[in-house]
mmCIF file of C-alpha atoms in Angstrom:
data_model
loop_
_atom_site.group_PDB
_atom_site.id
_atom_site.type_symbol
_atom_site.label_atom_id
_atom_site.label_comp_id
_atom_site.label_asym_id
_atom_site.label_seq_id
_atom_site.Cartn_x
_atom_site.Cartn_y
_atom_site.Cartn_z
ATOM 1 C CA MET A 86 112.570 93.815 98.907
ATOM 2 C CA ASP A 87 109.921 91.405 97.659
ATOM 3 C CA ARG A 88 112.072 88.412 98.577
ATOM 4 C CA ASN A 89 111.567 89.408 102.216
ATOM 5 C CA PHE A 90 107.765 89.215 102.170
ATOM 6 C CA ALA A 91 107.509 85.634 103.456
ATOM 7 C CA ARG A 92 109.982 86.299 106.264
ATOM 8 C CA ALA A 93 108.364 89.605 107.183
ATOM 9 C CA LEU A 94 104.904 88.027 107.167
ATOM 10 C CA ALA A 95 106.048 85.211 109.464
ATOM 11 C CA LEU A 96 107.415 87.778 111.928
ATOM 12 C CA VAL A 97 104.233 89.848 111.776
ATOM 13 C CA LEU A 98 102.031 86.812 112.356
ATOM 14 C CA LYS A 99 104.167 85.842 115.339
ATOM 15 C CA SER A 100 103.542 89.283 116.825
ATOM 16 C CA GLU A 101 99.838 89.229 116.013
ATOM 17 C CA GLY A 102 99.135 85.890 117.660
ATOM 18 C CA GLY A 103 95.834 84.065 117.198
ATOM 19 C CA TRP A 104 92.260 84.900 118.116
ATOM 20 C CA SER A 105 91.453 88.079 120.038
ATOM 21 C CA ASP A 106 88.149 89.735 120.896
ATOM 22 C CA ASN A 107 89.039 92.276 123.559
ATOM 23 C CA PRO A 108 86.256 94.843 124.155
ATOM 24 C CA ALA A 109 88.933 97.475 124.841
ATOM 25 C CA ASP A 110 90.523 96.907 121.429
ATOM 26 C CA PRO A 111 89.110 99.394 118.891
ATOM 27 C CA GLY A 112 89.856 96.856 116.147
ATOM 28 C CA GLY A 113 87.328 94.433 117.571
ATOM 29 C CA ALA A 114 87.418 90.716 116.838
ATOM 30 C CA THR A 115 90.741 89.762 115.252
ATOM 31 C CA MET A 116 92.252 86.543 113.956
ATOM 32 C CA ARG A 117 96.007 86.479 113.279
ATOM 33 C CA GLY A 118 95.993 90.235 112.836
ATOM 34 C CA VAL A 119 92.996 90.413 110.476
ATOM 35 C CA THR A 120 90.001 92.229 111.918
ATOM 36 C CA LEU A 121 86.457 91.121 111.245
ATOM 37 C CA ALA A 122 85.814 94.421 109.468
ATOM 38 C CA ASN A 123 88.729 93.879 107.085
ATOM 39 C CA PHE A 124 87.807 90.233 106.560
ATOM 40 C CA ARG A 125 84.338 91.348 105.488
ATOM 41 C CA ARG A 126 85.819 94.058 103.288
ATOM 42 C CA TYR A 127 88.467 91.991 101.540
ATOM 43 C CA VAL A 128 87.294 88.361 101.697
ATOM 44 C CA LYS A 129 83.661 87.737 102.572
ATOM 45 C CA ALA A 130 80.954 90.337 103.009
ATOM 46 C CA GLY A 131 78.707 89.525 105.939
ATOM 47 C CA ALA A 132 81.238 87.118 107.465
ATOM 48 C CA THR A 133 80.761 86.078 111.081
ATOM 49 C CA LYS A 134 83.328 85.682 113.829
ATOM 50 C CA ALA A 135 83.201 81.948 113.200
ATOM 51 C CA ASP A 136 84.160 82.574 109.555
ATOM 52 C CA LEU A 137 87.046 84.779 110.628
ATOM 53 C CA LYS A 138 88.373 82.099 112.974
ATOM 54 C CA LYS A 139 88.663 79.750 109.977
ATOM 55 C CA ILE A 140 90.650 82.142 107.774
ATOM 56 C CA SER A 141 93.064 80.173 105.591
ATOM 57 C CA ASP A 142 96.797 80.730 105.150
ATOM 58 C CA ALA A 143 96.204 81.669 101.510
ATOM 59 C CA GLU A 144 93.616 84.285 102.494
ATOM 60 C CA LEU A 145 95.977 85.648 105.130
ATOM 61 C CA ALA A 146 98.865 85.965 102.680
ATOM 62 C CA THR A 147 96.628 87.657 100.099
ATOM 63 C CA ILE A 148 95.304 90.215 102.578
ATOM 64 C CA TYR A 149 98.696 91.048 104.027
ATOM 65 C CA ARG A 150 100.406 91.325 100.645
ATOM 66 C CA ARG A 151 97.716 93.285 98.831
ATOM 67 C CA PHE A 152 96.554 95.655 101.524
ATOM 68 C CA TYR A 153 99.677 96.161 103.639
ATOM 69 C CA TRP A 154 102.904 95.066 101.907
ATOM 70 C CA ASN A 155 101.962 96.473 98.508
ATOM 71 C CA ALA A 156 100.372 99.547 100.107
ATOM 72 C CA VAL A 157 103.764 100.587 101.523
ATOM 73 C CA ALA A 158 105.762 99.515 98.445
ATOM 74 C CA GLY A 159 107.426 96.737 100.417
ATOM 75 C CA ALA A 160 108.985 95.264 97.283
ATOM 76 C CA GLU A 161 110.799 98.563 96.633
ATOM 77 C CA LEU A 162 112.067 99.254 100.140
ATOM 78 C CA PRO A 163 115.582 98.291 101.289
ATOM 79 C CA ASP A 164 116.116 95.180 103.397
ATOM 80 C CA GLY A 165 115.097 95.709 106.999
ATOM 81 C CA ILE A 166 113.264 98.942 106.299
ATOM 82 C CA ASP A 167 110.676 96.902 104.396
ATOM 83 C CA TYR A 168 109.875 94.809 107.467
ATOM 84 C CA ALA A 169 109.858 97.771 109.880
ATOM 85 C CA VAL A 170 107.407 99.701 107.691
ATOM 86 C CA PHE A 171 105.287 96.610 106.967
ATOM 87 C CA ASP A 172 104.844 95.810 110.655
ATOM 88 C CA PHE A 173 104.007 99.458 111.357
ATOM 89 C CA ALA A 174 101.386 99.333 108.577
ATOM 90 C CA VAL A 175 99.755 96.200 109.971
ATOM 91 C CA ASN A 176 99.662 97.638 113.484
ATOM 92 C CA SER A 177 98.641 101.226 112.715
ATOM 93 C CA GLY A 178 97.631 101.463 109.053
ATOM 94 C CA PRO A 179 99.596 101.767 105.782
ATOM 95 C CA GLY A 180 98.986 105.493 105.397
ATOM 96 C CA ARG A 181 100.349 106.338 108.822
ATOM 97 C CA ALA A 182 103.343 104.032 108.390
ATOM 98 C CA ALA A 183 104.182 105.666 105.055
ATOM 99 C CA LYS A 184 103.882 109.201 106.442
ATOM 100 C CA TYR A 185 106.104 108.433 109.418
ATOM 101 C CA LEU A 186 108.717 106.912 107.114
ATOM 102 C CA GLN A 187 108.558 109.998 104.901
ATOM 103 C CA ALA A 188 108.984 112.246 107.932
ATOM 104 C CA VAL A 189 112.079 110.311 108.992
ATOM 105 C CA VAL A 190 113.790 110.642 105.597
ATOM 106 C CA GLY A 191 112.628 114.201 104.902
ATOM 107 C CA ALA A 192 110.219 113.429 102.055
ATOM 108 C CA ALA A 193 106.803 114.983 101.476
ATOM 109 C CA GLN A 194 104.326 113.309 103.825
ATOM 110 C CA ASP A 195 101.589 112.330 101.402
ATOM 111 C CA GLY A 196 101.248 108.729 102.590
ATOM 112 C CA ARG A 197 102.314 107.314 99.230
ATOM 113 C CA ILE A 198 105.755 105.792 98.871
ATOM 114 C CA GLY A 199 106.961 106.630 95.376
ATOM 115 C CA PRO A 200 110.190 107.561 93.565
ATOM 116 C CA ALA A 201 110.841 110.705 95.620
ATOM 117 C CA THR A 202 110.470 108.865 98.920
ATOM 118 C CA LEU A 203 112.607 105.951 97.728
ATOM 119 C CA LYS A 204 115.330 108.376 96.651
ATOM 120 C CA ALA A 205 115.273 110.042 100.063
ATOM 121 C CA ILE A 206 115.484 106.641 101.754
ATOM 122 C CA SER A 207 118.497 105.625 99.668
ATOM 123 C CA ALA A 208 120.385 108.695 100.894
ATOM 124 C CA ARG A 209 120.222 107.556 104.528
ATOM 125 C CA PRO A 210 121.936 104.588 106.233
ATOM 126 C CA PRO A 211 119.320 101.822 106.591
ATOM 127 C CA GLY A 212 120.063 101.297 110.275
ATOM 128 C CA THR A 213 119.491 104.970 111.012
ATOM 129 C CA VAL A 214 116.157 104.940 109.188
ATOM 130 C CA ILE A 215 115.050 101.846 111.117
ATOM 131 C CA ASP A 216 116.048 103.309 114.482
ATOM 132 C CA GLU A 217 114.385 106.667 113.864
ATOM 133 C CA LEU A 218 111.231 105.058 112.487
ATOM 134 C CA CYS A 219 110.913 102.766 115.503
ATOM 135 C CA ASP A 220 111.473 105.704 117.856
ATOM 136 C CA ALA A 221 108.791 107.746 116.086
ATOM 137 C CA ARG A 222 106.399 104.797 116.106
ATOM 138 C CA LEU A 223 106.850 104.267 119.841
ATOM 139 C CA ALA A 224 106.246 107.961 120.509
ATOM 140 C CA PHE A 225 103.021 107.766 118.480
ATOM 141 C CA LEU A 226 101.797 104.699 120.369
ATOM 142 C CA LYS A 227 102.473 106.316 123.733
ATOM 143 C CA ARG A 228 100.152 109.183 122.787
ATOM 144 C CA LEU A 229 97.201 106.870 122.179
ATOM 145 C CA PRO A 230 94.460 106.725 124.846
ATOM 146 C CA SER A 231 94.669 102.917 124.726
ATOM 147 C CA TRP A 232 98.369 102.898 125.691
ATOM 148 C CA PRO A 233 97.634 102.016 129.355
ATOM 149 C CA ALA A 234 95.745 98.893 128.237
ATOM 150 C CA PHE A 235 97.938 97.754 125.349
ATOM 151 C CA GLY A 236 101.210 99.610 125.867
ATOM 152 C CA ARG A 237 103.151 96.669 127.279
ATOM 153 C CA GLY A 238 102.280 94.482 124.304
ATOM 154 C CA TRP A 239 103.094 97.237 121.803
ATOM 155 C CA PHE A 240 106.385 97.957 123.535
ATOM 156 C CA ASP A 241 107.353 94.284 123.471
ATOM 157 C CA ARG A 242 106.395 94.042 119.810
ATOM 158 C CA LEU A 243 108.501 97.036 118.860
ATOM 159 C CA SER A 244 111.374 95.707 120.961
ATOM 160 C CA SER A 245 111.309 92.663 118.686
ATOM 161 C CA VAL A 246 110.765 94.527 115.408
ATOM 162 C CA ARG A 247 113.753 96.839 115.801
ATOM 163 C CA PRO A 248 116.501 94.193 116.210
ATOM 164 C CA GLN A 249 114.945 91.924 113.578
ATOM 165 C CA ALA A 250 114.834 94.789 111.082
ATOM 166 C CA LEU A 251 118.427 95.738 111.881
ATOM 167 C CA LEU A 252 119.539 92.151 111.328
ATOM 168 C CA MET A 253 117.860 92.187 107.917
ATOM 169 C CA SER A 254 119.430 95.496 106.904
ATOM 170 C CA PRO A 255 122.611 95.526 104.781
ATOM 171 C CA VAL A 256 126.054 96.283 106.130
ATOM 172 C CA ARG A 257 127.282 99.660 104.970
ATOM 173 C CA PRO A 258 131.097 99.864 105.366
ATOM 174 C CA GLU A 259 132.517 103.127 106.588
ATOM 175 C CA THR A 260 136.133 104.048 105.943
ATOM 176 C CA ALA A 261 137.804 105.380 109.056
ATOM 177 C CA PRO A 262 140.222 108.238 108.391
ATOM 178 C CA SER A 263 143.794 107.742 109.553
ATOM 179 C CA GLN A 264 144.614 109.396 112.865
ATOM 180 C CA ASP A 265 148.386 109.340 112.335
ATOM 181 C CA PRO A 266 150.065 112.667 111.508
ATOM 182 C CA PRO A 267 151.767 112.897 108.103
ATOM 183 C CA LEU A 268 155.399 111.823 108.042
ATOM 184 C CA LEU A 269 157.925 114.540 107.279
ATOM 185 C CA ALA A 270 160.707 113.519 104.906
ATOM 186 C CA SER A 271 164.288 114.131 106.019
ATOM 187 C CA PRO A 272 166.136 116.629 103.836
ATOM 188 C CA ALA A 273 168.180 114.885 101.155
ATOM 189 C CA ALA A 274 171.925 115.331 100.974
ATOM 190 C CA PRO A 275 173.167 117.686 98.247
ATOM 191 C CA GLY A 276 173.351 115.889 94.914
ATOM 192 C CA ALA A 277 171.557 112.772 96.180
ATOM 193 C CA ALA A 278 168.721 111.249 94.211
ATOM 194 C CA PRO A 279 165.289 111.947 95.676
ATOM 195 C CA ALA A 280 164.030 109.181 97.924
ATOM 196 C CA ALA A 281 161.275 106.978 96.588
ATOM 197 C CA ALA A 282 157.859 107.616 98.035
ATOM 198 C CA PRO A 283 156.842 105.035 100.638
ATOM 199 C CA PRO A 284 154.225 102.545 99.461
ATOM 200 C CA ALA A 285 150.658 103.479 100.216
ATOM 201 C CA VAL A 286 149.204 101.651 103.171
ATOM 202 C CA PRO A 287 145.687 100.423 102.439
ATOM 203 C CA VAL A 288 143.062 101.586 104.893
ATOM 204 C CA THR A 289 140.936 98.762 106.201
ATOM 205 C CA PRO A 290 137.283 99.761 106.256
ATOM 206 C CA VAL A 291 135.568 99.582 109.597
ATOM 207 C CA VAL A 292 132.403 97.579 109.187
ATOM 208 C CA ARG A 293 129.644 98.235 111.646
ATOM 209 C CA HIS A 294 127.505 95.148 111.467
ATOM 210 C CA PRO A 295 123.831 95.539 112.328
ATOM 211 C CA LEU A 296 124.140 92.446 114.550
ATOM 212 C CA TRP A 297 125.737 94.571 117.268
ATOM 213 C CA ARG A 298 123.021 97.197 116.917
ATOM 214 C CA ALA A 299 120.407 94.474 117.198
ATOM 215 C CA LEU A 300 122.014 92.941 120.284
ATOM 216 C CA PHE A 301 122.241 96.368 121.878
ATOM 217 C CA ALA A 302 118.555 96.985 121.162
ATOM 218 C CA ILE A 303 117.614 93.641 122.742
ATOM 219 C CA LEU A 304 119.703 94.306 125.869
ATOM 220 C CA LYS A 305 118.284 97.807 126.134
ATOM 221 C CA ALA A 306 114.751 96.424 125.916
ATOM 222 C CA ILE A 307 115.460 93.838 128.632
ATOM 223 C CA PHE A 308 117.439 95.891 131.133
ATOM 224 C CA GLY A 309 116.158 99.363 130.344
ATOM 225 C CA ARG A 310 112.470 98.607 130.779
ATOM 226 C CA LYS A 311 110.788 100.331 133.681
ATOM 227 C CA PRO A 312 108.884 98.063 136.069
ATOM 228 C CA ALA A 313 105.112 98.064 135.613
#
């Protein structure tokens, strides 16, 4: 949802950090997640690294909204899914993020999130979509040649994205069927009026709050991580 852009952007920027110019990073010089190549493409042609270091908050917000959030239809995606897809887009490209989302929900993988994809998303529980998307994203990252150099950071990032996205996702109540066997009525005495039917007992819906899923994901990330 578009109301989540500011929150999602703040989380993305926290993951991206500040200045980076690691020779092993194929993205090259980067400031708060914006590469020098993209800064030259979207803001200032011929910009230097010094220019990139001085990127303003307004320029950052414009780049992230126009070329990542809008590119994955963030304003149309359900709460939580919007952030998970947005972060994926920033980290690995909007087209790839869209295709992986489409694969998760069973839509045509054309890299463009439109009505058909949104309909497929709406048919799945948001928490399930988030979990499966994060799993698929992690599997993709592990296949990259640069995983040995950057894998720990990517893993930590995804370990933060998953619970945050689950916390943002809506609660979808599920009605639990009754486990009690049906009551058999005693036979009425001859000539007696039929007994009134017992009042219906309302079934209390069991609500599975994403908070528990998020806490489980955090604990799994902390205690399930293999030592380096």
